[in-house]
Amino acid sequence: MPISRRSFVLGTGAAAAGLALGPGLLRAPRAAAAGGKASWLADTVLYQLYPQSFADSDGSGIGDLRGIVDHLDHLQWLGVGAIWVNPIFPSPLTDAGYDIADYTGVNERYGTQDDVALLVEESRKRGMRVLFDLVAGHTSDQHPWFEQSCQDDRDSRYIWASPDQLPDDGTLPDSFVKSPGPRQGAFYKNYYETQPAINYGYARMNPDEPWRQPVDADGPRQNREAIKQVMDHWLQLGVSGFRCDMAGTLVKDDPDKAETAKLWAEMHQWLDTHHPDAVLISEWGDPAVAVPQARFDADFFLQVSGPGDGAVWRSMWDENPYFGADGTGSAKTFVDAFNDAREKIGEGGHIMLPTANHDTANRLNNGKRTPEELPAAYAFLLTWPLVPALYYGEEIGMKMIEGLPDVEGSDGRQRNRTPMQWDSGPNAGFSSAPADKLYIPQDPDPNRPTVEQQRGDDKSLLNFIRRLLQLRKDNPELGTQADVRVFGDGYPLTYLRGDRFLVAVNPRRDEASIDVPDSRVPNGKPVEDSGVRIDGQKLTVPGFGYGVFDLKS
Ligand code: GLC
């Protein structure tokens, strides 16, 4: 069956109220913006892998590039299409590598440039691509660019306030840090004090802040060119694109983000000319802006920023979440935001919704959920028209571990960064180092989930996710390009994909029912089903249950 190239999302208020479906209720997106560009992203599954914690090949206790290569078969078996590797560059590690001292080098604890080439090549052989992190907003205070800037009053690669621009009482404006010298004055930091912000200028001038420079001043122009060279270096080595760190914050005091968007659109234009198959994915948190305006190929809903400052992500996974056993949440915030973003994006790019990441988006298995709650979440995530993004270990339901020591500026985030659990051997197969030498201690639970144990169990989360990814691959009706019609955004969340697959997920403890206005329901063929009852057009989904039904067979 030919599938529509256009995506629709039904206004869910109407659906929840039980109104009949009709074309008048469907909202079409804007016309396509960039048809064909980086189309591989549309059909892929992204796997985020934290290199320190994924696999240690040399017994150092810290993961490395060869370790990743050793486990590519697992990712291929799972159905992953692209891996995003967090920073592997030389760094003093005050923010676990997000403080870069050399953009085009490799931190020796991870390996060499040859290992990068090997990773790219071995991934390619298995039909997978490699994406790196692009931390364009700041460097380490030990980067030669910053060291140079500290020597030279005229250097404007960073944001500097000179002594005569600073208050007489010795205080510093917000986000400024006293210069380490010999240059006098203060520099602007992005995150930690060790992360001086690269100068991309300000969107507007302010006489009270005379250090502000326009976006087309010398420093900002040089910086944009320098970042293109960084991208070029890795793209030449075969990397397929970047996840762009703190992408929405590059130009300062840019309330509507127009100047930041222009900057990234320029980056993308350069990419289109020089590396047309490469993609940029933003850490922006607002796909409705980041994709159509800043020209990113995809953006994540995140736990912060964007509509309601992270409300979309949190409404699904955290803070009275829809995916919560009490069943007091609603999927409406997400569905509405998705609808809005999809309409603004058209076919110009994609939306992502991670379950977790290395920051404050905590693991799905966060100590509140039980493992039986996890499959419903994936039944949704892998059948919705998002580009699925899996954080390492989520595929086996690894637990968020509280009470671990801080490491390399993790500041609490170590709870999501524990070593991958491969098998029942020492250190769960992550490393041959003594346990006290591991980057972060393992989950101490003797029954911790492992890849080995779940691979052998058809009923495991791992095999369930693998089957869903295969189903998605085999059926474009479940991919990013096909329609979604929402019948209900309460419990169960129920929708039709590509006029063919009916999906119902019920993440609450109690069963939930819905009348589906589609006469094909009684004859629907279960594809994945945890015990859904069908009575006429009424579905009753057990607690923590899900069902995917093929209505075309
Ligand atoms: C991003 C990264 C985070 C890092 C911060 C500063 O949010 O994901 O890990 O600490 O940027 O670079």
Coordinates of C-alpha atoms and ligand atoms in Angstrom, one line a residue, residues 95 98 135 138 191 195 243 245-246 283 358-359 413 417, ligand 1:
D95 CA 33.0 18.2 32.8
Y98 CA 32.5 18.7 27.5
V135 CA 30.6 21.4 21.5
H138 CA 32.7 26.7 24.8
Y191 CA 28.6 26.2 32.2
Q195 CA 34.3 26.4 30.2
R243 CA 24.9 16.2 18.0
D245 CA 25.8 20.7 22.4
M246 CA 23.8 23.6 23.9
E283 CA 20.6 19.9 21.9
H358 CA 23.8 11.5 30.3
D359 CA 22.5 14.7 31.8
R413 CA 24.6 12.9 36.7
R417 CA 26.4 7.0 33.7
Ligands
GLC1 C1 25.4 19.8 27.5 C2 26.0 18.5 27.8 C3 26.4 18.4 29.3 C4 27.4 19.4 29.5 C5 27.0 20.8 29.1 C6 28.1 21.7 29.1 O1 24.2 20.1 28.2 O2 25.0 17.5 27.5 O3 26.8 17.1 29.6 O4 27.7 19.4 30.9 O5 26.4 20.8 27.8 O6 28.9 21.4 27.9

